[in-house]
CSV table of C-alpha atoms in Angstrom, one decimal:
chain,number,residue,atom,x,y,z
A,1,UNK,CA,-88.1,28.2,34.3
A,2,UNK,CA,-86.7,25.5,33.1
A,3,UNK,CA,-84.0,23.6,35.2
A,4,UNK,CA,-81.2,20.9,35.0
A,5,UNK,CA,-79.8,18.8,38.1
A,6,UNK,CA,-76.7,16.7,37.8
A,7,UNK,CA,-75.7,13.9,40.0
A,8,UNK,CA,-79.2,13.6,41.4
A,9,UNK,CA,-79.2,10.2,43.9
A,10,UNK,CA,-82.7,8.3,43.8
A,11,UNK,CA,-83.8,8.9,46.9
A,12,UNK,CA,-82.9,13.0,46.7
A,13,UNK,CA,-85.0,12.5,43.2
A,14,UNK,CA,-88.6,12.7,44.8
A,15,UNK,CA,-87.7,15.5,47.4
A,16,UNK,CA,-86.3,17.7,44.5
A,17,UNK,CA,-89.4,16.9,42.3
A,18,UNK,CA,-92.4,17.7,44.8
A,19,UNK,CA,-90.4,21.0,46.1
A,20,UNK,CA,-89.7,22.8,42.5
A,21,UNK,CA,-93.2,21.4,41.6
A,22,UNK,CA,-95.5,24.7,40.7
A,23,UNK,CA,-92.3,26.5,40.5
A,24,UNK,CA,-89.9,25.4,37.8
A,25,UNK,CA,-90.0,22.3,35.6
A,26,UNK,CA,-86.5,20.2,36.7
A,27,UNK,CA,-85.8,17.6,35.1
A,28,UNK,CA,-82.8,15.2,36.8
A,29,UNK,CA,-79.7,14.0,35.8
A,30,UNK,CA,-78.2,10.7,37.8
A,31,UNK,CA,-74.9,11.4,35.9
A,32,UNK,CA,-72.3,13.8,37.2
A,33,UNK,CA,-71.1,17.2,36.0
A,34,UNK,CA,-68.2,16.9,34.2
A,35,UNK,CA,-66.5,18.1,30.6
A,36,UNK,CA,-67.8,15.3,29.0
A,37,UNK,CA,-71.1,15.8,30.5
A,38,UNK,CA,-70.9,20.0,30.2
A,39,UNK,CA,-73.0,19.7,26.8
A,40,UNK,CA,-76.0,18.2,28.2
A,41,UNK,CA,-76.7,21.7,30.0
A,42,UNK,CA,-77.2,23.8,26.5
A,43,UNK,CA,-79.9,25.8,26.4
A,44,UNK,CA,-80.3,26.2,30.4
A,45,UNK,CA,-80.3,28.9,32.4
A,46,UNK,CA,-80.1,27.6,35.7
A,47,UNK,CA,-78.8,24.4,36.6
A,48,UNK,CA,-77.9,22.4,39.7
A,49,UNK,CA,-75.1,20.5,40.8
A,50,UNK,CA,-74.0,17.9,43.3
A,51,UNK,CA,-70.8,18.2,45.7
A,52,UNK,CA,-68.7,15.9,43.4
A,53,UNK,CA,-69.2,17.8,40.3
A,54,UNK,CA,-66.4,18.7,38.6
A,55,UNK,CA,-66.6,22.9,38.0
A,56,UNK,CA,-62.9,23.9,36.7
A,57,UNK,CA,-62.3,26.1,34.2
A,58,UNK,CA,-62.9,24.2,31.0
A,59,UNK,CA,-66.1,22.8,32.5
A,60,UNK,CA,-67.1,26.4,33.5
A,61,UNK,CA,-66.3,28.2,30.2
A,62,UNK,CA,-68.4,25.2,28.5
A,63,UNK,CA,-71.4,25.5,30.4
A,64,UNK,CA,-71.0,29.6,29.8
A,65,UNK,CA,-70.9,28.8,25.9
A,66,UNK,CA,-74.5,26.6,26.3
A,67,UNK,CA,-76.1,29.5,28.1
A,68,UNK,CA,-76.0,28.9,31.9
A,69,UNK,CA,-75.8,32.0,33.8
A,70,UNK,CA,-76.7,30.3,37.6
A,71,UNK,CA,-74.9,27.5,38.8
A,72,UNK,CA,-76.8,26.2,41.9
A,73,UNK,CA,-74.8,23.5,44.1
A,74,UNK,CA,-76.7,21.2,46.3
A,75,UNK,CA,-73.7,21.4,49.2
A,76,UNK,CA,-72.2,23.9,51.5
A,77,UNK,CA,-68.8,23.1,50.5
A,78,UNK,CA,-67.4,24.5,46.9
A,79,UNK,CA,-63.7,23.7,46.8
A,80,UNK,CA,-64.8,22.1,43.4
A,81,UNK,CA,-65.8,25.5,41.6
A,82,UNK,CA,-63.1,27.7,40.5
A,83,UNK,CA,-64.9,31.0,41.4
A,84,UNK,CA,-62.0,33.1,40.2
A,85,UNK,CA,-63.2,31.6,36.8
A,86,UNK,CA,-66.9,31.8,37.2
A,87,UNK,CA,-66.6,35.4,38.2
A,88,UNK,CA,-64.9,36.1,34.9
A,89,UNK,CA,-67.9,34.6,33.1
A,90,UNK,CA,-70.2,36.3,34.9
A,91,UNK,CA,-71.9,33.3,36.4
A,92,UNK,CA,-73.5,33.5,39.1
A,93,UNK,CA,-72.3,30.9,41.9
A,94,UNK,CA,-74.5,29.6,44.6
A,95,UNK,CA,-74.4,27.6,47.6
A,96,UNK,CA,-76.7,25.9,50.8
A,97,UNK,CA,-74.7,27.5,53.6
A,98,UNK,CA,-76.5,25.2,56.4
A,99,UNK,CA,-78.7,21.6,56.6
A,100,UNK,CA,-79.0,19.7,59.5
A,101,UNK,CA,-75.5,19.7,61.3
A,102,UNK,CA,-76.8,16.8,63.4
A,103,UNK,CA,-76.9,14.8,60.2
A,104,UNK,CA,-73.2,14.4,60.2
A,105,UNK,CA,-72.7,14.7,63.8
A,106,UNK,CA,-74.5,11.6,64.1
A,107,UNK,CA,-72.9,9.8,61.3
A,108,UNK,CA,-69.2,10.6,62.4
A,109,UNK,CA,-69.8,9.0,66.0
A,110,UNK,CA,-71.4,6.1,63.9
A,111,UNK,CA,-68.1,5.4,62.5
A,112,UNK,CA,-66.9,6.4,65.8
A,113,UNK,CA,-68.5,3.4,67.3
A,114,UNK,CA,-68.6,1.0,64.5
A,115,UNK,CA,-64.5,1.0,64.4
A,116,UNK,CA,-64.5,1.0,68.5
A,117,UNK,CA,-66.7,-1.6,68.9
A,118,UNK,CA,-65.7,-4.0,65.9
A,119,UNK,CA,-69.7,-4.0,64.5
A,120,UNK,CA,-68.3,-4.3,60.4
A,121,UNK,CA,-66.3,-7.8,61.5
A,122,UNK,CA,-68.7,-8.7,63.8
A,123,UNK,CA,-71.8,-8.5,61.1
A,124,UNK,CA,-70.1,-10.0,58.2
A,125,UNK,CA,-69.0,-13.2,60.9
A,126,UNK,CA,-73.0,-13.6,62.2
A,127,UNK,CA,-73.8,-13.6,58.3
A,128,UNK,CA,-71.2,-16.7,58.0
A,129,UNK,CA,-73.4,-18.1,62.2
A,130,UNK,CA,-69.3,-17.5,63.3
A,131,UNK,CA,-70.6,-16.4,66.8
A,132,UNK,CA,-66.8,-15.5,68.4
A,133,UNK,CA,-66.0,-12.7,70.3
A,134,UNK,CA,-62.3,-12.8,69.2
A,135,UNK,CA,-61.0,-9.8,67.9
A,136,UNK,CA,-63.9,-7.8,68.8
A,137,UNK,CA,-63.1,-6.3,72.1
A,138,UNK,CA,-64.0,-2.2,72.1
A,139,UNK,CA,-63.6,0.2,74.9
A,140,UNK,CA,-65.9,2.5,77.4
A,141,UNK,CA,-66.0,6.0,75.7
A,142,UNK,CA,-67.0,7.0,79.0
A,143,UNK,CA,-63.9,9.2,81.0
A,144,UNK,CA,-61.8,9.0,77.8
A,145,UNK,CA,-60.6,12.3,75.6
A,146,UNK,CA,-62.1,13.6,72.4
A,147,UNK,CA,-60.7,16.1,70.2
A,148,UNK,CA,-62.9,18.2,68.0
A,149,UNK,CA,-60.9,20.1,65.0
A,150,UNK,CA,-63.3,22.5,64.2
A,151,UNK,CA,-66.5,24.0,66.3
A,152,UNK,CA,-68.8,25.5,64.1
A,153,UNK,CA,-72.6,24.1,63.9
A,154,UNK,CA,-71.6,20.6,63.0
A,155,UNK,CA,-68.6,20.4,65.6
A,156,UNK,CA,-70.7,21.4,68.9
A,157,UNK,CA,-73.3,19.0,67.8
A,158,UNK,CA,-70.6,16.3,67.6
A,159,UNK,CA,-69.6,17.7,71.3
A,160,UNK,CA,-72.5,17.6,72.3
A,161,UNK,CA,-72.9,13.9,71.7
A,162,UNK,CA,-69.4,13.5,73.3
A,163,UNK,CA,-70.7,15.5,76.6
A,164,UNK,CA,-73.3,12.6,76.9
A,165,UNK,CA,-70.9,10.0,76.9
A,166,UNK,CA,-69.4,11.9,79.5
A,167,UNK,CA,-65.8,12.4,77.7
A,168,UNK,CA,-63.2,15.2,77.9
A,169,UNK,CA,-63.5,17.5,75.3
A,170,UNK,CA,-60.8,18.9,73.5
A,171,UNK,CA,-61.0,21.7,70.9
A,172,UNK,CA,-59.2,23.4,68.6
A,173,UNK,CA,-60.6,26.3,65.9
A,174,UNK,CA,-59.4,30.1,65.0
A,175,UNK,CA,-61.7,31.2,67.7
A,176,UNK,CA,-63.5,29.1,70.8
A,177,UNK,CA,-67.1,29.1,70.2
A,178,UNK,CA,-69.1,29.6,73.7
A,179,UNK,CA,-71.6,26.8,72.8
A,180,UNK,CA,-68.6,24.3,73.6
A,181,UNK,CA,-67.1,26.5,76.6
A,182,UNK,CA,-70.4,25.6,78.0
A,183,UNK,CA,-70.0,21.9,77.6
A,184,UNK,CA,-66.4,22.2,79.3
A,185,UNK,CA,-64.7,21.9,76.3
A,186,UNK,CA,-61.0,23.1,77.2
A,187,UNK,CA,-59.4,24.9,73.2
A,188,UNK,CA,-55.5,24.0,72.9
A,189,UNK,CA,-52.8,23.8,70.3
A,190,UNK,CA,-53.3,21.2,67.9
A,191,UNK,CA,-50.2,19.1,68.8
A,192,UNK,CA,-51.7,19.1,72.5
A,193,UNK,CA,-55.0,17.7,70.9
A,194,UNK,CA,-53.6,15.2,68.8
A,195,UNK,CA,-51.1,13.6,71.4
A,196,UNK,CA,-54.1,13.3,74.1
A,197,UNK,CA,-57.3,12.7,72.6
A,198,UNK,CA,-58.2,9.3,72.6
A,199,UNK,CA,-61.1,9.9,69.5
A,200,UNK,CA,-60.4,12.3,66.6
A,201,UNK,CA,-63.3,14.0,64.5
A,202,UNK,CA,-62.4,16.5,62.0
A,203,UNK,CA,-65.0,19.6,61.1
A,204,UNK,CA,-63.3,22.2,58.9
A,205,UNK,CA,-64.0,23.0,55.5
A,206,UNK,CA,-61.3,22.3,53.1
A,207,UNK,CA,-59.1,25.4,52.6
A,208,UNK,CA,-55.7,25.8,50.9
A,209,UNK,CA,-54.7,26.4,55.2
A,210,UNK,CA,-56.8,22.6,55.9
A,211,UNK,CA,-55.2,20.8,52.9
A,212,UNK,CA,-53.5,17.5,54.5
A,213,UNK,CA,-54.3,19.5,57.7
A,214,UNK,CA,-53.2,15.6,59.2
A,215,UNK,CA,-50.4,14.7,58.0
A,216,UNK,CA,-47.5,12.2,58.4
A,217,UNK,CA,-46.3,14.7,61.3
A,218,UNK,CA,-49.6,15.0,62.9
A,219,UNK,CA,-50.5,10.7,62.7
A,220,UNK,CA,-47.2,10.2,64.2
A,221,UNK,CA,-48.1,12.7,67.4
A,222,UNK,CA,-51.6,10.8,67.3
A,223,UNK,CA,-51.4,7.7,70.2
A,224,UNK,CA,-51.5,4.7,68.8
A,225,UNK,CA,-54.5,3.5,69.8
A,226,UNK,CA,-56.8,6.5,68.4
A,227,UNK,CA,-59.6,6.2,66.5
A,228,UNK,CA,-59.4,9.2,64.0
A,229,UNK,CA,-63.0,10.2,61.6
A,230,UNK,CA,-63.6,12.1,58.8
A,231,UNK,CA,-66.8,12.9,57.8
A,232,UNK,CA,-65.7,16.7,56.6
A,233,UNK,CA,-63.5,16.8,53.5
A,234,UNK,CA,-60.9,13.9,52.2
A,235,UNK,CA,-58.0,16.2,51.5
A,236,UNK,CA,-57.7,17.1,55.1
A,237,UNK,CA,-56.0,13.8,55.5
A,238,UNK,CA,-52.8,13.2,53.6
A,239,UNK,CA,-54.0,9.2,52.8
A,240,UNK,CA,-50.6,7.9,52.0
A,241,UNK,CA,-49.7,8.7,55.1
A,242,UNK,CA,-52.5,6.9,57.1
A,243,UNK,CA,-51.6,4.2,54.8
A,244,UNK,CA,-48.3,4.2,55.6
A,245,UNK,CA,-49.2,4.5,60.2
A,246,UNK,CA,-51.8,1.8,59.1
A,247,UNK,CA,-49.3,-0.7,57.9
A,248,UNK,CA,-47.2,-0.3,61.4
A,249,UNK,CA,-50.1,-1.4,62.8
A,250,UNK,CA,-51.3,2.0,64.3
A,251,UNK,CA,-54.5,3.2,65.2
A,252,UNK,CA,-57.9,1.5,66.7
A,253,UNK,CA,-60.0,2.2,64.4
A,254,UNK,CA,-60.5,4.7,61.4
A,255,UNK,CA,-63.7,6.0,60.4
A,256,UNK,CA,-63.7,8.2,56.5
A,257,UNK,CA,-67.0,9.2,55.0
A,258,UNK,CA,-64.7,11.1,52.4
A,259,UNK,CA,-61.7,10.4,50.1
A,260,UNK,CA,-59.4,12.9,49.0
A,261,UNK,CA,-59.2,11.0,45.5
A,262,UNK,CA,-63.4,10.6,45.9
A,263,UNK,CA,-64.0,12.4,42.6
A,264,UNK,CA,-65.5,9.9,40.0
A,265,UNK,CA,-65.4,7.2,42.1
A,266,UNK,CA,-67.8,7.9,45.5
A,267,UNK,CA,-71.7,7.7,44.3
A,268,UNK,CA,-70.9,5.4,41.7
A,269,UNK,CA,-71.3,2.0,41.1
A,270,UNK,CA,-67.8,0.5,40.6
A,271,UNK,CA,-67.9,-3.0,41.6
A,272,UNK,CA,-67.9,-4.4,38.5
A,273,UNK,CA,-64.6,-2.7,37.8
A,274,UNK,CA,-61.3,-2.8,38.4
A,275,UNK,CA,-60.0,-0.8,41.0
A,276,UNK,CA,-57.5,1.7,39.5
A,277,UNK,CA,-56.7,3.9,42.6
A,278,UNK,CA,-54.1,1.6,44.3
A,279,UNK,CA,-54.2,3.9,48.1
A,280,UNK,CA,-57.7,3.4,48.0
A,281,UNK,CA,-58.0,-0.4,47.3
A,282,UNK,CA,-55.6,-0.9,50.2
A,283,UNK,CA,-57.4,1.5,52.7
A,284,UNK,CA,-60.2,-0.9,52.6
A,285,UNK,CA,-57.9,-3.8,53.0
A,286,UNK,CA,-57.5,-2.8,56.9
A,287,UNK,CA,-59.6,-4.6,59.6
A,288,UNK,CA,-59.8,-1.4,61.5
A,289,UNK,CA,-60.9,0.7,58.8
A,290,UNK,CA,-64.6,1.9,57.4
A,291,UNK,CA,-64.6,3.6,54.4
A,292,UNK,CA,-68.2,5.1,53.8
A,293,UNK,CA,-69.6,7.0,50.5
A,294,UNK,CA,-70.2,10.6,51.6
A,295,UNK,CA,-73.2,9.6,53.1
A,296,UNK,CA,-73.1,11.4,56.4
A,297,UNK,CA,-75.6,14.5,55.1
A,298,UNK,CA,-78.0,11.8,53.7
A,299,UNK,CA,-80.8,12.0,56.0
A,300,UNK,CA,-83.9,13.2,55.1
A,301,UNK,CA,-83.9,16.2,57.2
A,302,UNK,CA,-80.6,17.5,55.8
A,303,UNK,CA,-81.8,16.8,52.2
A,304,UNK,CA,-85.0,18.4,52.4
A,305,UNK,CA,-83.0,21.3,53.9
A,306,UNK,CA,-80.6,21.5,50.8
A,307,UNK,CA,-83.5,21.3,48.4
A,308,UNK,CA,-85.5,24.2,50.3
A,309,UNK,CA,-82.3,26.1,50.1
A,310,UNK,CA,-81.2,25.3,46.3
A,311,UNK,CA,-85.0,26.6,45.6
A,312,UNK,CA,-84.7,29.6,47.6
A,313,UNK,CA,-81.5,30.1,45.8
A,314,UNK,CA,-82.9,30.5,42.3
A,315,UNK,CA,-85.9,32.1,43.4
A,316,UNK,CA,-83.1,34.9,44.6
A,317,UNK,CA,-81.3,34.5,41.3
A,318,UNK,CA,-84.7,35.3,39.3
A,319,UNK,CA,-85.7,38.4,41.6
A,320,UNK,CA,-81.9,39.8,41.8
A,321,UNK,CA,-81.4,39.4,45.6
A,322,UNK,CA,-78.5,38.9,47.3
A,323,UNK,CA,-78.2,36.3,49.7
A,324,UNK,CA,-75.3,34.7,52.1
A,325,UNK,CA,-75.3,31.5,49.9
A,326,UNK,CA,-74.4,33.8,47.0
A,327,UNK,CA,-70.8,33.2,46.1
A,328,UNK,CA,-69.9,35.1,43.1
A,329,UNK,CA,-72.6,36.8,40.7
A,330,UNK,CA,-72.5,39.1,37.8
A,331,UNK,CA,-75.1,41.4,39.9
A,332,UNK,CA,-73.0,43.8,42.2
A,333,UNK,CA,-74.2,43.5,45.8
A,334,UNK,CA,-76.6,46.3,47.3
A,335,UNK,CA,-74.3,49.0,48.7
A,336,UNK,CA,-73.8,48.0,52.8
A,337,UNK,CA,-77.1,49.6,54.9
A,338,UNK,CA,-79.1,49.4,51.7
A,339,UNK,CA,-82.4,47.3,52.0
């Protein structure tokens, strides 16, 4: 079969090519699905898509026109697809429901440490033989608090990480898991997390509950020398409002991997450009900020694991199995006890 990616990075590229090889001919895309680039998928089946493609209603209905019946995203988050809408088309909708959660665990105490212990200013004033230490003064994680919003796979290995710096751990979810009882992590309110941790990492998937799940109320109970990281989804965090703590001069560090408004901006190459989103130009502005691309999956364990899974996933498609990663499809689902 014949097969379309979009938004395919150069270094996923290879990996996708050598695992559909003997399987399906793919040919990828570097450009992004969008309604302007809907068209390109005529004539194909099956086609895959990254987490920033765009999969609203007109872009669904155009891709249904061109033929596609299997839309195959390379992610585990879909709060870009409209299923309602792709259920109505009879498309079938499918998902990678785990990679490596250490991929991003790592990452997020990355920006963790790099805002702690100053390493952006401290780079870019070596590159410049400046060899100060002003301004660069961190702190011991070791004995301090951490708060973990969300425990699933990714969230215990960030605790786990936290145990071995030898923090207090915090947690809060809609039910404890056991793997973080076992590490001592104590589950309260969210208002009793945010006033005491002293570090901030947000795992939840972005849900219509999770949208701006911190907000101007929740920075304001945060203490003002918190380091807060998201390497989960940027509408959890209403940015204004960070913008707004940031300019009082709140906050020892903030770590984003994400950006609410990230859509047609993060994967690109704007620097030639003006900048046109205003929050954004002036998050970057502040020296105890790091703004990353979405990067903190891109290792190449968790990519090969999304590619495996994205291959599995069509290979499901063509037989008519139903899988977990299945989100909507036109095929009704084997009756419950069925094999």
């Amino acid at each position: 079969m014949d097969i379309l990616a979009f938004g395919v990075q150069a270094d996923e590229k290879p990996l996708i090519e050598r695992a559909f090889a003997g399987h399906h001919d793919v040919r990828c895309l570097d450009v992004f699905l969008t309604e302007d680039t809907a068209p390109i998928a005529a004539g194909y089946e099956v086609i895959s898509t990254s987490v920033n493609a765009i999969l609203d209603a007109r872009v669904l209905q155009s891709l249904a026109v061109g033929g596609t019946q299997m839309i195959a995203q390379r992610s585990t988050g879909f709060n870009n697809i409209d299923l309602d809408v792709a259920e109505r088309l009879g498309l079938t909708i499918a998902r990678v429901s785990y990679y490596s959660p250490y991929s991003v665990a790592e990452f997020a105490w990355t920006l963790a440490m790099a805002v702690n212990r100053r390493i952006v200013r401290a780079c870019n004033r070596t590159r410049d033989f400046d060899f100060r230490l002003d301004g660069l003064l961190g702190r011991d994680l070791r004995g301090r608090t951490v708060g973990v919003l969300g425990t699933g796979k990714i969230g215990v290995a960030f605790a786990r990480i936290a145990h071995g710096f030898g923090m207090e751990l915090l947690g809060w979810d809609v039910a404890p898991n056991p793997a973080c009882a076992e590490l001592g992590m104590t589950y309260v309110d969210k208002d009793e997390l945010l006033a005491r941790a002293d570090v901030i990492s947000l795992h939840v998937p972005l849900l219509p509950a999770t949208h701006h799940l911190i907000g101007r109320a929740e920075l304001a109970a945060m203490k003002d020398d918190a380091i807060l990281v998201n390497s989960s989804r940027g509408g959890l965090i209403d940015t204004d409002a960070l913008v707004g703590e940031l300019r009082k001069g709140r906050f020892a560090g903030v770590g984003l991997d994400v950006y609410e408004a990230e859509a047609g901006l993060f994967f690109l190459d704007k620097s030639l450009e003006a900048v046109e989103d205003d929050t954004l130009a002036r998050l970057v502005t502040f020296p105890n900020v790091v703004v990353t691309s979405h990067q903190a999956y891109y290792t190449e364990d968790a990519v090969g694991q999304i590619v495996a899974a994205t291959l599995e996933n069509v290979a499901a498609y063509i037989e008519g199995r139903h899988t977990p990663n299945v989100l909507v499809s036109a095929v009704p689902p084997p009756p419950q006890g069925a094999p």
